[in-house]
Short mmCIF file of C-alpha atoms and ligand atoms in Angstrom, two decimals:
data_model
loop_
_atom_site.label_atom_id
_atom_site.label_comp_id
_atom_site.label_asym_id
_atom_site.label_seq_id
_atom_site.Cartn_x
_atom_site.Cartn_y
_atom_site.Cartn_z
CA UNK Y 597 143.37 70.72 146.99
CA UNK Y 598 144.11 73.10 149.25
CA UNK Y 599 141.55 75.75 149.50
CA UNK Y 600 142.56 79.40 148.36
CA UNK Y 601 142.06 81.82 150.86
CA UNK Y 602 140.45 84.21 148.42
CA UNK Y 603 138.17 81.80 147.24
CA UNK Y 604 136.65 81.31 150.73
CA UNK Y 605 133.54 83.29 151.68
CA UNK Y 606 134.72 85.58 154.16
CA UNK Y 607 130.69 87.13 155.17
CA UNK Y 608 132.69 89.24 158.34
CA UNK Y 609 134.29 91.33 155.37
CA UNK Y 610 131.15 91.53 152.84
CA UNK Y 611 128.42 94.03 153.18
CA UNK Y 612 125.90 90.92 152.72
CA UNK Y 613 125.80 91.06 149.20
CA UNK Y 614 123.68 87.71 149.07
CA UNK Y 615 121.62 88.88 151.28
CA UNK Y 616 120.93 91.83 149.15
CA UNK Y 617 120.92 91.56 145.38
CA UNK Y 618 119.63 87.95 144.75
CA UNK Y 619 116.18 87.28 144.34
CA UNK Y 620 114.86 84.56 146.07
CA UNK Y 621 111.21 83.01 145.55
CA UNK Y 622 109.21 81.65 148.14
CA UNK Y 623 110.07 77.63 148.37
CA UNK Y 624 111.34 75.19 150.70
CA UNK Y 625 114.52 76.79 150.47
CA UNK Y 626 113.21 80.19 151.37
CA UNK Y 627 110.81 81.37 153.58
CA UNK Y 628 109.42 84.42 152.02
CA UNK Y 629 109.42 86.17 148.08
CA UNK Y 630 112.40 88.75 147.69
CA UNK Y 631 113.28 90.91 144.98
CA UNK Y 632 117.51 91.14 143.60
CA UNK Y 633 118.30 94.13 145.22
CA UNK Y 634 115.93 94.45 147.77
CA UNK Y 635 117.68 93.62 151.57
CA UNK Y 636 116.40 90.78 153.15
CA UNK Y 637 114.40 91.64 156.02
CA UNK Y 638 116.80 89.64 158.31
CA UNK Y 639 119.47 91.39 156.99
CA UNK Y 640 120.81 93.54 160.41
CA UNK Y 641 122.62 96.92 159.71
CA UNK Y 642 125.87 95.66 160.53
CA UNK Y 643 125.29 92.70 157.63
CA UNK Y 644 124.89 89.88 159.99
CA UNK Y 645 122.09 88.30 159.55
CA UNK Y 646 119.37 87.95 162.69
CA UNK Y 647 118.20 84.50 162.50
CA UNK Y 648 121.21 82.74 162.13
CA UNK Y 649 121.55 80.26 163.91
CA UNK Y 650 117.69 79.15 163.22
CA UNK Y 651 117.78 79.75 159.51
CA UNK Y 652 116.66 76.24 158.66
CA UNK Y 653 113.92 75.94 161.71
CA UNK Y 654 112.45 79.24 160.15
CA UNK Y 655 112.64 78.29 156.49
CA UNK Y 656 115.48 79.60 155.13
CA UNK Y 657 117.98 76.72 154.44
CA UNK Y 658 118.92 77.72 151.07
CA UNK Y 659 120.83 80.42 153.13
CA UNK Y 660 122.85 77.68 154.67
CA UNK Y 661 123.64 76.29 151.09
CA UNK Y 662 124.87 79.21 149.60
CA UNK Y 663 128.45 79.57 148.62
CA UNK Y 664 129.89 83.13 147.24
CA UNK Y 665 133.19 81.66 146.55
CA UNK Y 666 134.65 84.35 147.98
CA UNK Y 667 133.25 86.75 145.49
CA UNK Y 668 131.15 89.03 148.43
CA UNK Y 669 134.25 90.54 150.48
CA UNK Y 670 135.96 91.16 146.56
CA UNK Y 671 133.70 93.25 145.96
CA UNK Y 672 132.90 94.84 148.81
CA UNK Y 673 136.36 95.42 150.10
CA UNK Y 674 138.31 95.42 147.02
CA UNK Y 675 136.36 96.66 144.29
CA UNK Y 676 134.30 99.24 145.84
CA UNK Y 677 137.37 99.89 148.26
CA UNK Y 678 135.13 99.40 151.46
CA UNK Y 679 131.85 101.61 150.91
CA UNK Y 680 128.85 100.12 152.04
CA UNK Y 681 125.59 100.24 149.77
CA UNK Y 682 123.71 101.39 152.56
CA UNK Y 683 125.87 105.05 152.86
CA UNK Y 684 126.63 105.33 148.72
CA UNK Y 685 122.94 104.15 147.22
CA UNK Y 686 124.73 105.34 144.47
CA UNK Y 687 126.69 102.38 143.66
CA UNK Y 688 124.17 100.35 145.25
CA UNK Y 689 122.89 99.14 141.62
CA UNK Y 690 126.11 98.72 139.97
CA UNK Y 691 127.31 96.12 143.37
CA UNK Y 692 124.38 94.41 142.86
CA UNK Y 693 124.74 93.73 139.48
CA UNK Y 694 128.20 93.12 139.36
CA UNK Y 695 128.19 90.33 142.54
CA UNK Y 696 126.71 87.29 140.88
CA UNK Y 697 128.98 87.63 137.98
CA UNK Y 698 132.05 88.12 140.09
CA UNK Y 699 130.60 84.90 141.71
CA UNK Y 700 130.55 83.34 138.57
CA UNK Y 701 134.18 84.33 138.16
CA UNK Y 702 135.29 82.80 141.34
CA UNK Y 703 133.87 79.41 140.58
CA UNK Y 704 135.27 79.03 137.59
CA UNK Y 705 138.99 79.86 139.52
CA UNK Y 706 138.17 77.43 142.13
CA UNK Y 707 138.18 75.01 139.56
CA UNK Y 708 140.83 76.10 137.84
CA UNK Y 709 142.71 75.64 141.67
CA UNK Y 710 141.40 72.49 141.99
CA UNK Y 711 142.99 71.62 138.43
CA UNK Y 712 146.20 72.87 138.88
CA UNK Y 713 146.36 71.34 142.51
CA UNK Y 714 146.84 67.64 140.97
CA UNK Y 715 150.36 66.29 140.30
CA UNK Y 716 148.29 63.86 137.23
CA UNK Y 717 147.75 67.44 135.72
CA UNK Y 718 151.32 68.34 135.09
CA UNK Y 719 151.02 68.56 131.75
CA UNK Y 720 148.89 71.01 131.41
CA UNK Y 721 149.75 73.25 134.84
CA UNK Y 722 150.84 76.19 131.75
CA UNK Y 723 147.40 76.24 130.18
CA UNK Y 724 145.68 76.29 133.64
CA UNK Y 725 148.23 79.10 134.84
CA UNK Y 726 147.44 81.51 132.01
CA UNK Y 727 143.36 80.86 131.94
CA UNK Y 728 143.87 81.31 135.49
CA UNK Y 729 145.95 84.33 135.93
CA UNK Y 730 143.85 85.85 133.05
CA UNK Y 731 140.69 85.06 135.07
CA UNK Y 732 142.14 86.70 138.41
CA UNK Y 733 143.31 90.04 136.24
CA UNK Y 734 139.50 89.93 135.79
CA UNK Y 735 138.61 89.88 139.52
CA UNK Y 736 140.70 93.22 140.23
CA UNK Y 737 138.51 95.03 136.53
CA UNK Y 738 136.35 98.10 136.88
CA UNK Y 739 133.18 97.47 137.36
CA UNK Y 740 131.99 97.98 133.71
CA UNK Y 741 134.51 95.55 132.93
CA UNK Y 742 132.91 92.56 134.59
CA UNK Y 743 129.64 93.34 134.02
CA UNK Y 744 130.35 93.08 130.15
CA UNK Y 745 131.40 90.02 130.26
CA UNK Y 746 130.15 87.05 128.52
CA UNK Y 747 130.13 84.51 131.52
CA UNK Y 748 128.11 81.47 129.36
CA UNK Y 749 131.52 82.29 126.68
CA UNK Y 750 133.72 82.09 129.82
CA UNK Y 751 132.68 78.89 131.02
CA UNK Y 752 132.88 76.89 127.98
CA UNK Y 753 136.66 78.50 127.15
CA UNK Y 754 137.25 77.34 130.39
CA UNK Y 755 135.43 74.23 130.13
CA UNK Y 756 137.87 73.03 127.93
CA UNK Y 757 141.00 72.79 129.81
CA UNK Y 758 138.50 71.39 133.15
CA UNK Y 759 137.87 68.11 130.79
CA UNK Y 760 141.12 67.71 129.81
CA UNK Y 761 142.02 67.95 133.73
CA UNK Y 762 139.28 65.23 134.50
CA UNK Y 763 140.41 62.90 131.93
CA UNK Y 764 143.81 62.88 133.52
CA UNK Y 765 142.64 63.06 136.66
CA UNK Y 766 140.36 60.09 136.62
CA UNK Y 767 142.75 58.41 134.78
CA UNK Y 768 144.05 57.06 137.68
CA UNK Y 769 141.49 54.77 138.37
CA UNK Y 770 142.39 51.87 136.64
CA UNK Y 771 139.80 50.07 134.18
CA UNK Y 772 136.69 50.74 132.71
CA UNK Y 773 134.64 54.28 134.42
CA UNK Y 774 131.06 54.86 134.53
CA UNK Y 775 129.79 58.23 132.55
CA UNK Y 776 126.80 59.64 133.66
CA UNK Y 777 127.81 62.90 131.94
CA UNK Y 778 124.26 65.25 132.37
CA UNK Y 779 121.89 61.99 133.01
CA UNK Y 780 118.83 62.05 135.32
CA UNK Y 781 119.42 60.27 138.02
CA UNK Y 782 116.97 62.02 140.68
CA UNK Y 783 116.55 59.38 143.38
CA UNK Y 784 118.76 57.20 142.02
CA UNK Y 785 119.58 53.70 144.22
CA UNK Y 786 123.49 54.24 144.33
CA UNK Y 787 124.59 52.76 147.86
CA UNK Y 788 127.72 51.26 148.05
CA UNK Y 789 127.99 51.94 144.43
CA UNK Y 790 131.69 51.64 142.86
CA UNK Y 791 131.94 55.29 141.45
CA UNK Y 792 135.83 56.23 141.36
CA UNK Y 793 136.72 57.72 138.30
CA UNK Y 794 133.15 58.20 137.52
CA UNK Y 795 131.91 61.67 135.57
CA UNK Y 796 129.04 62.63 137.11
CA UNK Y 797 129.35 66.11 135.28
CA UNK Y 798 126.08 67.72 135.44
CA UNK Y 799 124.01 64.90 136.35
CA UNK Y 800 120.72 65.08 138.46
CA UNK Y 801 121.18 62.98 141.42
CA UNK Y 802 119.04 65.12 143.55
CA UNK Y 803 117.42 62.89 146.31
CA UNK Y 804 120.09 59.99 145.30
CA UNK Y 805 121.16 56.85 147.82
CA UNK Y 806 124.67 57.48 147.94
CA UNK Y 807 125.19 55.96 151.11
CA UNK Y 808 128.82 54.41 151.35
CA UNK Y 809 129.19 55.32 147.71
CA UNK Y 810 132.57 55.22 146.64
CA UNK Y 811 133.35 58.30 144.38
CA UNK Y 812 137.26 58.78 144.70
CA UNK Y 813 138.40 60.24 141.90
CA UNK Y 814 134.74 61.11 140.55
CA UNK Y 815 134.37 64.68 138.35
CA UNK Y 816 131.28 66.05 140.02
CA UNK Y 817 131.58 69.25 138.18
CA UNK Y 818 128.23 70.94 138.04
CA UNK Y 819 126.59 67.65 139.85
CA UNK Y 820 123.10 68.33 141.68
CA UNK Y 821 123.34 66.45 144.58
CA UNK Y 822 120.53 68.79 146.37
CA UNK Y 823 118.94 65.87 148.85
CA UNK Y 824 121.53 63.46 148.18
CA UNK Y 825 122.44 61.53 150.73
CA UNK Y 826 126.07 60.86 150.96
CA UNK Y 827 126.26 59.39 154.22
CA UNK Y 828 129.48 57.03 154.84
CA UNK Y 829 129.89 58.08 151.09
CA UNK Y 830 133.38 58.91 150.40
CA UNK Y 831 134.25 61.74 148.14
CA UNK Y 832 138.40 62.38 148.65
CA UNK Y 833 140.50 63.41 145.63
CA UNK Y 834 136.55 64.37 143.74
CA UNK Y 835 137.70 66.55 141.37
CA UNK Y 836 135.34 69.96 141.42
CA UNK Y 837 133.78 69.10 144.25
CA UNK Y 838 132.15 72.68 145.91
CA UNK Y 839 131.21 73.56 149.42
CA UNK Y 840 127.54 74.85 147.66
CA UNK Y 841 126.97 70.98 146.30
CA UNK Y 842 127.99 69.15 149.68
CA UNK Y 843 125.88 71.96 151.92
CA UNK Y 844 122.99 71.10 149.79
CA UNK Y 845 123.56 67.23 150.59
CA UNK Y 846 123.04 64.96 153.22
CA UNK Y 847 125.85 63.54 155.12
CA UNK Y 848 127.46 62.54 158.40
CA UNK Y 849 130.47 62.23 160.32
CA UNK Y 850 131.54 58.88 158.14
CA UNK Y 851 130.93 60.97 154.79
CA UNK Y 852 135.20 61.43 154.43
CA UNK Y 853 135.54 64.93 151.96
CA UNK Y 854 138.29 66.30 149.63
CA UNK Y 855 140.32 68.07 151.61
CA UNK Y 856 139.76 71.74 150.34
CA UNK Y 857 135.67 71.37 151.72
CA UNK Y 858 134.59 71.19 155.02
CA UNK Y 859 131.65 69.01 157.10
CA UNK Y 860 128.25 71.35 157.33
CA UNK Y 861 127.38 72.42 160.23
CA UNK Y 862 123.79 71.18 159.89
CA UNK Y 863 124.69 67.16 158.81
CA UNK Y 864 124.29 64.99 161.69
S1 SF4 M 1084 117.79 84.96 156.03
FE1 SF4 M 1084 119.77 85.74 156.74
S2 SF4 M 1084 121.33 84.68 155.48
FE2 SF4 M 1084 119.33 84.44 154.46
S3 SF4 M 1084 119.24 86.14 153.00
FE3 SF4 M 1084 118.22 86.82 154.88
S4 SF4 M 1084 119.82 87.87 156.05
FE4 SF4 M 1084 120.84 86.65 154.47
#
């Protein structure tokens, strides 16, 4: 699909909301123990961050992962019209609390996008439209009105038209299609492995060989593929595919994408 602009973190226009009300616990994925709402101490006044370009040599490569979906400059530029946290404290809380759920929000319409992107999916482009359009009314709520909302209630409504949109998708694939629907796979031996069509919705395939894996046409909705290694893999036309899953992989310059992600800056 082609990406939609609003859908792409844009960090220049967001007051480092990731940065700031996520709590992050000291792992291999971050170097030190931070509270939600308590700044990072990298975090620079301006909302750049200080070490970047040697976040993963000084233990921070979750920070590289990370993917707002666009959610940060929302609600820093369009919801709270502009005004930092750091000169209103006063809406510091209610930013904080609102971000991850706006971010929750946004995922759910980049797959929604992705849907509606497919010509397979015609036949049910009006049901995407309305959960969509009802979902982007949400984006532009108060405040209040996002934070009340039931976002494990939202993803299985939406949920529903996302299968539907797999089974045509993958439908395309002619024959029989492996499901590995939610299965623990965690190190799994998968090179070279014939996965078009495949749903690998939800499964664990953290650490996997995927080397030269084919999975064209695959629904990797919700897939873990933190460690994976997908190089020479080839994931075009993946349906749900995010920039958060293939930044936590491993790949290279023979890994081919779908064409709405694009190559980390940190695979080989
Ligand atoms: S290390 Fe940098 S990118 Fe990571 S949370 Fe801190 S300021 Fe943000």
């Amino acid at each position: 699909m082609h990406a939609p602009e609003n859908l792409l973190a844009d960090c220049g226009s967001c007051f480092g909301l990731c940065c700031v009300a996520l709590p992050f616990a000291r792992s291999s994925d971050f170097a030190v123990d931070k509270a939600a709402g308590e700044p990072c101490r990298n975090l620079l006044e301006d909302s750049r961050c200080g070490i970047h370009s040697t976040l993963r040599k000084k233990g921070f490569p979750g920070c590289t992962v990370y993917d707002c979906f666009g959610a940060g400059q929302k609600v820093s530029r369009s919801m709270f019209e502009g005004r930092d946290w750091r000169q209103q404290p006063s809406n510091s809380s209610e930013m904080f609390a609102v971000f991850p759920i706006m971010r929750d929000v946004h995922e759910l319409l980049w797959y929604l996008a992705d849907a509606r992107d497919r010509t397979s999916t015609a036949p049910l482009h009006n049901r995407i439209d309305r959960e969509y359009d009802e979902l982007d009314a949400l984006t532009s709520a108060t405040p209040e009105i996002v934070m009340s909302v039931d976002v494990s209630a939202l993803r299985a409504r939406v949920n529903d038209v996302l299968l539907d949109a797999s089974d045509l998708v993958r439908a395309d694939v002619a024959g029989k299609k492996k499901n590995y629907r939610g299965r623990d796979m965690i190190g799994a031996k998968l090179a070279g492995a014939d996965l078009r069509g495949a749903s690998l919705r939800g499964t664990y395939l953290i650490g996997a060989d995927l080397r030269g894996a084919d999975l064209r046409l695959a629904d990797v909705i919700g897939a873990d593929l933190r460690g994976a290694d997908l190089r020479g893999a080839d994931l075009r036309g993946s349906i749900f595919a995010t920039q958060f899953q293939i930044n936590a992989a491993r790949g290279d310059r023979a890994t081919q994408l779908p064409e709405s992600l694009t190559r980390p800056s940190h695979w080989a």
